[in-house]
PDB file of C-alpha atoms in Angstrom:
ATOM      1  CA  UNK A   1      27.121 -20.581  26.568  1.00 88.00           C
ATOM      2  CA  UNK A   2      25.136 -19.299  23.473  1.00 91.00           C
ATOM      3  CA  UNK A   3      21.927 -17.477  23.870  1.00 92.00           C
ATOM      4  CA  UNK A   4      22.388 -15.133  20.902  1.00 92.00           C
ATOM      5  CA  UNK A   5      19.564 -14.588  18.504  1.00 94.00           C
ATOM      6  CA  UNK A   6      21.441 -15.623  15.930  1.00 95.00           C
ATOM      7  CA  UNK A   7      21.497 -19.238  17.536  1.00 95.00           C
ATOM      8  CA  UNK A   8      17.532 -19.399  17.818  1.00 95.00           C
ATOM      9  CA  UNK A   9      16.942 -17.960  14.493  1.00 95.00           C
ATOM     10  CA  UNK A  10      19.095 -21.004  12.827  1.00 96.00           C
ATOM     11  CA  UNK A  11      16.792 -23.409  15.004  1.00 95.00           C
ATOM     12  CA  UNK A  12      13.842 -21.929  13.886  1.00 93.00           C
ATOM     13  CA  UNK A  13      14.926 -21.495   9.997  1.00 95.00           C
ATOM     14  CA  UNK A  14      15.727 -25.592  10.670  1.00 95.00           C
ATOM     15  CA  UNK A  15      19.395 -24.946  10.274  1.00 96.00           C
ATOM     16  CA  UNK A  16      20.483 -26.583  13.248  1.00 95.00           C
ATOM     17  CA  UNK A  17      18.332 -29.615  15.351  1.00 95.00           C
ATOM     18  CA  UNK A  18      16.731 -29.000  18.867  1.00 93.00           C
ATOM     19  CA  UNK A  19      19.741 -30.862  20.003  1.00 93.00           C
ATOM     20  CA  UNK A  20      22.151 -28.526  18.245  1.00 95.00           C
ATOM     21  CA  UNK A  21      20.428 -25.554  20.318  1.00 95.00           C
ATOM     22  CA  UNK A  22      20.382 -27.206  23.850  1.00 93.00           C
ATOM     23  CA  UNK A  23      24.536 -28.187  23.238  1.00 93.00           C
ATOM     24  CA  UNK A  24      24.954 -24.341  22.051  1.00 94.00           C
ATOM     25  CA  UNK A  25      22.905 -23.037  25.256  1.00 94.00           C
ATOM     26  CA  UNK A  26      24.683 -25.163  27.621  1.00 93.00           C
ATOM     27  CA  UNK A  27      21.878 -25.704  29.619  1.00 89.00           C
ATOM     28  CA  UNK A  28      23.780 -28.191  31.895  1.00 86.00           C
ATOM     29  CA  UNK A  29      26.518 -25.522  32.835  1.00 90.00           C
ATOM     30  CA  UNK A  30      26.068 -24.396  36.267  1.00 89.00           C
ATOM     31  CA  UNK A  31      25.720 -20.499  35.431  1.00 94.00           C
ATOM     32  CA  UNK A  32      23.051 -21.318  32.992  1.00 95.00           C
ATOM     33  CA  UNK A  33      20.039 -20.310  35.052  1.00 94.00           C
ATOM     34  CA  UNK A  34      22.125 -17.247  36.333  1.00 94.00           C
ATOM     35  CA  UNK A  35      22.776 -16.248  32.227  1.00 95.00           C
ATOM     36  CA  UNK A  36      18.891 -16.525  31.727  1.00 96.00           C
ATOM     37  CA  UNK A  37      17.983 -14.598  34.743  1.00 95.00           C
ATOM     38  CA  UNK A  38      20.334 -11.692  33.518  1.00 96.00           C
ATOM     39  CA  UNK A  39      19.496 -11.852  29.697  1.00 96.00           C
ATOM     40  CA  UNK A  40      15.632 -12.059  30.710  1.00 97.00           C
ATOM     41  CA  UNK A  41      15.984  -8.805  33.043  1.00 96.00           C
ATOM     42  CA  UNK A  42      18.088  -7.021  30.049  1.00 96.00           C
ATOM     43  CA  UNK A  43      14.715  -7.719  28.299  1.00 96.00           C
ATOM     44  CA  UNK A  44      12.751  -6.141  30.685  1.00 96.00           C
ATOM     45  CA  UNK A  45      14.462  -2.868  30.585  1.00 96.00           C
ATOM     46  CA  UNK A  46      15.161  -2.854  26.439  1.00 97.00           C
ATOM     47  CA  UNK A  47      11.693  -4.282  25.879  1.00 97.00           C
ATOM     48  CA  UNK A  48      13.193  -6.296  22.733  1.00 97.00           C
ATOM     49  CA  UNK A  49       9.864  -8.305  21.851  1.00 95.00           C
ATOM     50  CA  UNK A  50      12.183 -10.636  19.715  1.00 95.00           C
ATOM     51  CA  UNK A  51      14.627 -11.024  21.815  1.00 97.00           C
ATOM     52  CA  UNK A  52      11.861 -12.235  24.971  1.00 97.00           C
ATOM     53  CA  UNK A  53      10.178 -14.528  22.564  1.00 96.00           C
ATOM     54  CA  UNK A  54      13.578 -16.560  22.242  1.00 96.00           C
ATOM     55  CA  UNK A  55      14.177 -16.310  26.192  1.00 97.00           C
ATOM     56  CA  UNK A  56      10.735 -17.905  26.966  1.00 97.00           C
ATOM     57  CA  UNK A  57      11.022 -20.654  24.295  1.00 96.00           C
ATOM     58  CA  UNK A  58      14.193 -20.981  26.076  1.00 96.00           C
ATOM     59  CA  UNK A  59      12.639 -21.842  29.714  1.00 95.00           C
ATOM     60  CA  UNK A  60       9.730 -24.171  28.039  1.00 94.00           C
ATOM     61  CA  UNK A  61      12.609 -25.783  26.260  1.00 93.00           C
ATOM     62  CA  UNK A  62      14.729 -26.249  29.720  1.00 93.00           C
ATOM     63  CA  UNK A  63      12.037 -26.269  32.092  1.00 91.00           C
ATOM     64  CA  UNK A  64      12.817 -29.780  33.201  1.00 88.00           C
ATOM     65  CA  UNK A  65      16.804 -28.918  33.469  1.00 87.00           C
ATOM     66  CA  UNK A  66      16.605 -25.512  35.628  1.00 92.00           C
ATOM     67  CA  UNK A  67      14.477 -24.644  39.111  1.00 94.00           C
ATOM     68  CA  UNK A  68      11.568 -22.793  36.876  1.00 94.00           C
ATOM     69  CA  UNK A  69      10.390 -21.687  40.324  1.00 95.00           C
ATOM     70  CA  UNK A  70      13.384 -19.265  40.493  1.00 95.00           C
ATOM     71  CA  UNK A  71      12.045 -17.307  37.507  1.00 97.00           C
ATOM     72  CA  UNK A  72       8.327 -16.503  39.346  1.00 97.00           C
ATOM     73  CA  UNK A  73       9.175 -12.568  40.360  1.00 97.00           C
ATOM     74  CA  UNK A  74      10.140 -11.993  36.386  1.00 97.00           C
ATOM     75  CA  UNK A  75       7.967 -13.913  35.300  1.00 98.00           C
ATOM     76  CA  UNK A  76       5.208 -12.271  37.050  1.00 98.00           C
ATOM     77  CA  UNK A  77       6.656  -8.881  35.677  1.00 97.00           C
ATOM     78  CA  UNK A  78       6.260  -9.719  32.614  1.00 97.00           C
ATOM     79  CA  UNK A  79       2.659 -11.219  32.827  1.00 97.00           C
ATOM     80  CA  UNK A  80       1.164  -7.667  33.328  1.00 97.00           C
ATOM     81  CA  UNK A  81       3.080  -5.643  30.780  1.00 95.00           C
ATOM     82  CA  UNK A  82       2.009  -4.746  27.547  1.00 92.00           C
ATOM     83  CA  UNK A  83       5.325  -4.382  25.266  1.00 95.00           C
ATOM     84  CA  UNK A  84       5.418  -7.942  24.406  1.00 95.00           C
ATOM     85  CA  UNK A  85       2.940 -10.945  22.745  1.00 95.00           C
ATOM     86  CA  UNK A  86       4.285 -13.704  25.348  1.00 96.00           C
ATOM     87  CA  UNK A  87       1.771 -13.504  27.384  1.00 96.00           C
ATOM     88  CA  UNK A  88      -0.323 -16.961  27.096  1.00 95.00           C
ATOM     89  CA  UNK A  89       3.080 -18.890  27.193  1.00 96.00           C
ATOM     90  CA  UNK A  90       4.459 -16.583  30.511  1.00 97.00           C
ATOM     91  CA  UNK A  91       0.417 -17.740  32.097  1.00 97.00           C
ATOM     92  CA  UNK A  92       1.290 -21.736  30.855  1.00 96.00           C
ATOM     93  CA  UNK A  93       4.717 -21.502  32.808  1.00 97.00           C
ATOM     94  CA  UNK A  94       3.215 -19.723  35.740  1.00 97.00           C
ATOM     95  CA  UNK A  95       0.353 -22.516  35.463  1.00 96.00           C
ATOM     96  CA  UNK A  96       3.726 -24.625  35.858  1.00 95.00           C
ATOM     97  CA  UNK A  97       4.647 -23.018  38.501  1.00 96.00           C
ATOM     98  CA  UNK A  98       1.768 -22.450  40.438  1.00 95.00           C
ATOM     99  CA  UNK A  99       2.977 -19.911  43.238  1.00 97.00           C
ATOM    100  CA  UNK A 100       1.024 -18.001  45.668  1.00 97.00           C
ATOM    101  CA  UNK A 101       3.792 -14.944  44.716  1.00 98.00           C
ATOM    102  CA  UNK A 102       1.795 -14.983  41.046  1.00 98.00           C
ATOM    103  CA  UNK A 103      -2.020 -14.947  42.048  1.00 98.00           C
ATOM    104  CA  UNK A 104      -2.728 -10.787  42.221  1.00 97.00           C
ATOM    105  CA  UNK A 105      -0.109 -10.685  39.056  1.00 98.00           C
ATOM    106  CA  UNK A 106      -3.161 -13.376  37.239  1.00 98.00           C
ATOM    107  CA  UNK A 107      -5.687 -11.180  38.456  1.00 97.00           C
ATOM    108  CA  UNK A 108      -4.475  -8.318  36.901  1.00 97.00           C
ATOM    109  CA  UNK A 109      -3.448  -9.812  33.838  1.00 95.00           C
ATOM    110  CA  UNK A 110      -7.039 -11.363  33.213  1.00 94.00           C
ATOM    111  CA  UNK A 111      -7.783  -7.921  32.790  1.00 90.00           C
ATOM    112  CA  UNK A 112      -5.026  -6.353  30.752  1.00 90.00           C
ATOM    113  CA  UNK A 113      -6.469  -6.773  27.674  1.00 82.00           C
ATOM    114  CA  UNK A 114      -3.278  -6.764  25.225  1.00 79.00           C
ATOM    115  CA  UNK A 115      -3.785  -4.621  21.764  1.00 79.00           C
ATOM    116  CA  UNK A 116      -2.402  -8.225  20.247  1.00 76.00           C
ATOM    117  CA  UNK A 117      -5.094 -10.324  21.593  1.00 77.00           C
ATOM    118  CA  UNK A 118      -8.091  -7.912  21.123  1.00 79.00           C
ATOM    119  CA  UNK A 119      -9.702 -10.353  18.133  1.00 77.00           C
ATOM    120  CA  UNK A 120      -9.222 -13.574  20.170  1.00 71.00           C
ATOM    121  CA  UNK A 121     -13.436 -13.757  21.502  1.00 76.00           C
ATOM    122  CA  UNK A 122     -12.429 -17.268  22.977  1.00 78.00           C
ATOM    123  CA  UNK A 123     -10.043 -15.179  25.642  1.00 86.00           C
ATOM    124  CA  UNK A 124      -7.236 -17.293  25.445  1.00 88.00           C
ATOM    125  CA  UNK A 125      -4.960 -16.063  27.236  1.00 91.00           C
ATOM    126  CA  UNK A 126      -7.340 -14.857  30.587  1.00 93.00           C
ATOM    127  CA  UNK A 127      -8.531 -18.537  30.577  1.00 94.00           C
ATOM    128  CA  UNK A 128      -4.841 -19.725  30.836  1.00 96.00           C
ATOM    129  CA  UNK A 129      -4.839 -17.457  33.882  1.00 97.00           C
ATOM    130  CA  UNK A 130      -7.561 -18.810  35.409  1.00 97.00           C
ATOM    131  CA  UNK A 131      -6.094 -22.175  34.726  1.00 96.00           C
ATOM    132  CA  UNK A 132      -3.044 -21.238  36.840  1.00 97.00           C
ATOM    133  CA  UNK A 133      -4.973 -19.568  39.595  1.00 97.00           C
ATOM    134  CA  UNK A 134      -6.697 -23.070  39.779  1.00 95.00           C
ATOM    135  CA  UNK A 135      -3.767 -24.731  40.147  1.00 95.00           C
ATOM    136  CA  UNK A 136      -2.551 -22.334  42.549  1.00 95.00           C
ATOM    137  CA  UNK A 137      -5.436 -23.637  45.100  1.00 88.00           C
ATOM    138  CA  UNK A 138      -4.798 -21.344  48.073  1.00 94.00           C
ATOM    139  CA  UNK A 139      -7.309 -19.066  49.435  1.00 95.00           C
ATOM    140  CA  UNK A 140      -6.172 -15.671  47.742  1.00 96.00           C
ATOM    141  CA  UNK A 141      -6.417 -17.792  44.009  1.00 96.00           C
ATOM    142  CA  UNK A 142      -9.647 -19.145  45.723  1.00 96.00           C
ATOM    143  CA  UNK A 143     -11.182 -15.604  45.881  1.00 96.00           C
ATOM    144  CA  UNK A 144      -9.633 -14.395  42.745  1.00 97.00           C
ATOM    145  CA  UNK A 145     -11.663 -17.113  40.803  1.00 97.00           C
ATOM    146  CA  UNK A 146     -14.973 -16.682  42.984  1.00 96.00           C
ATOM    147  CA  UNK A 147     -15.297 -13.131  42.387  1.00 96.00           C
ATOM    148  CA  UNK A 148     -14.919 -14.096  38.464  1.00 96.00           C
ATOM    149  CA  UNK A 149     -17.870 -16.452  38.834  1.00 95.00           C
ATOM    150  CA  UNK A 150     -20.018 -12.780  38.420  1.00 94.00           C
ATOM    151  CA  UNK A 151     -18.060 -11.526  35.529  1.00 90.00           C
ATOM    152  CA  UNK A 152     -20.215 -10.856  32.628  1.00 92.00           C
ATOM    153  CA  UNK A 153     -17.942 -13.036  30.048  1.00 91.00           C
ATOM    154  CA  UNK A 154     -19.273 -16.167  30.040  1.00 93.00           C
ATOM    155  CA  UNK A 155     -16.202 -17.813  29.183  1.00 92.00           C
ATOM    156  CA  UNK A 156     -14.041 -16.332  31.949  1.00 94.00           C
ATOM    157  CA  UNK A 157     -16.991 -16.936  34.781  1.00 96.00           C
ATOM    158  CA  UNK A 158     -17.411 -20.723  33.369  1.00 96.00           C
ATOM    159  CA  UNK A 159     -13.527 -21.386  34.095  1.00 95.00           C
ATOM    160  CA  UNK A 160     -13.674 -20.204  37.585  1.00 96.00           C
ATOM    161  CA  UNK A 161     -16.198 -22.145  37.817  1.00 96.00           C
ATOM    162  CA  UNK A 162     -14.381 -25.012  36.733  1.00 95.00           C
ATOM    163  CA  UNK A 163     -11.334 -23.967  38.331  1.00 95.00           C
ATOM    164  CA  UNK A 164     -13.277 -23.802  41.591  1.00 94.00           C
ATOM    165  CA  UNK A 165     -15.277 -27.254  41.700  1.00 93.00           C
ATOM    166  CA  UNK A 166     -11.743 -29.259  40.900  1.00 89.00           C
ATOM    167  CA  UNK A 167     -10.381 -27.136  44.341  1.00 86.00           C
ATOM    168  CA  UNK A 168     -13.145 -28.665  46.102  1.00 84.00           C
ATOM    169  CA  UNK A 169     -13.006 -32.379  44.159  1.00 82.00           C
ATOM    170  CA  UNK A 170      -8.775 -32.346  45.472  1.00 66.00           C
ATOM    171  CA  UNK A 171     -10.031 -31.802  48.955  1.00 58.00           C
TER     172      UNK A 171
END
């Protein structure tokens, strides 16, 4: 099982094929999703920014091969800190996810305000959260996104909104 750097920078330089990477990750091998857990919570503690990048490629590249679900308390982690520039793809797989274990980690994290993001006007990345507090549709995301229906960015109170009236249309 090969989840070295060096392995993900040959994909990405186009020295070996998507196919090469999955056969060197052995992503089929039972202690796969126990590898990724460890390697993601060695992460955590050396806050390697590179080395988190090619671990979260790694779960949107596998989601459909491992129990993504099992990754929600790291995941959630990693949502609210501030050492990394993952954030709008950890929101997409928590989107994915969609548990109620993730909704005050959203809230937060629609405020964090990463040095990284500060030019993006469009708020990317808080929209992506309020994307997966929609799709979390229980009563604590429900709040979340009706108390953002008063916050002064247009943007963010237009996609609770939105959020909000497909909650009610899936009732």
């Amino acid at each position: 099982m090969n989840l070295s750097n060096s392995v993900f920078e040959e994909f990405f330089m186009n020295k070996i094929s998507k196919e090469d990477l999955l056969h060197e990750m052995e992503c089929g091998n039972p202690q796969f999703e126990e590898t990724l857990k460890k390697e993601l919570e060695i992460v955590i503690s050396t806050k390697d920014k590179k080395r988190l990048e090619y671990l979260i490629y790694t779960l949107l590249l596998t989601e459909d091969n491992i129990n993504i679900h099992s990754y929600v308390n790291i995941l959630n982690e990693l949502l609210i800190s501030d050492w990394h520039e993952q954030h709008e793809n950890i929101a997409m797989i928590l989107q994915k996810i969609h548990s109620p274990k993730s909704v005050n980690y959203l809230k937060k994290a629609i405020y964090l305000k990463p040095k990284y993001l500060e030019w993006d006007e469009n708020c990317a990345f808080e929209i992506k959260c309020i994307w997966a507090l929609g799709y979390i549709k229980n009563q604590d995301a429900k709040e979340v996104l009706e108390k953002l229906l008063k916050e002064k960015n247009k943007l963010l109170a237009e996609n609770a909104k939105r959020q909000l009236e497909k909650m009610r249309s899936l009732k």
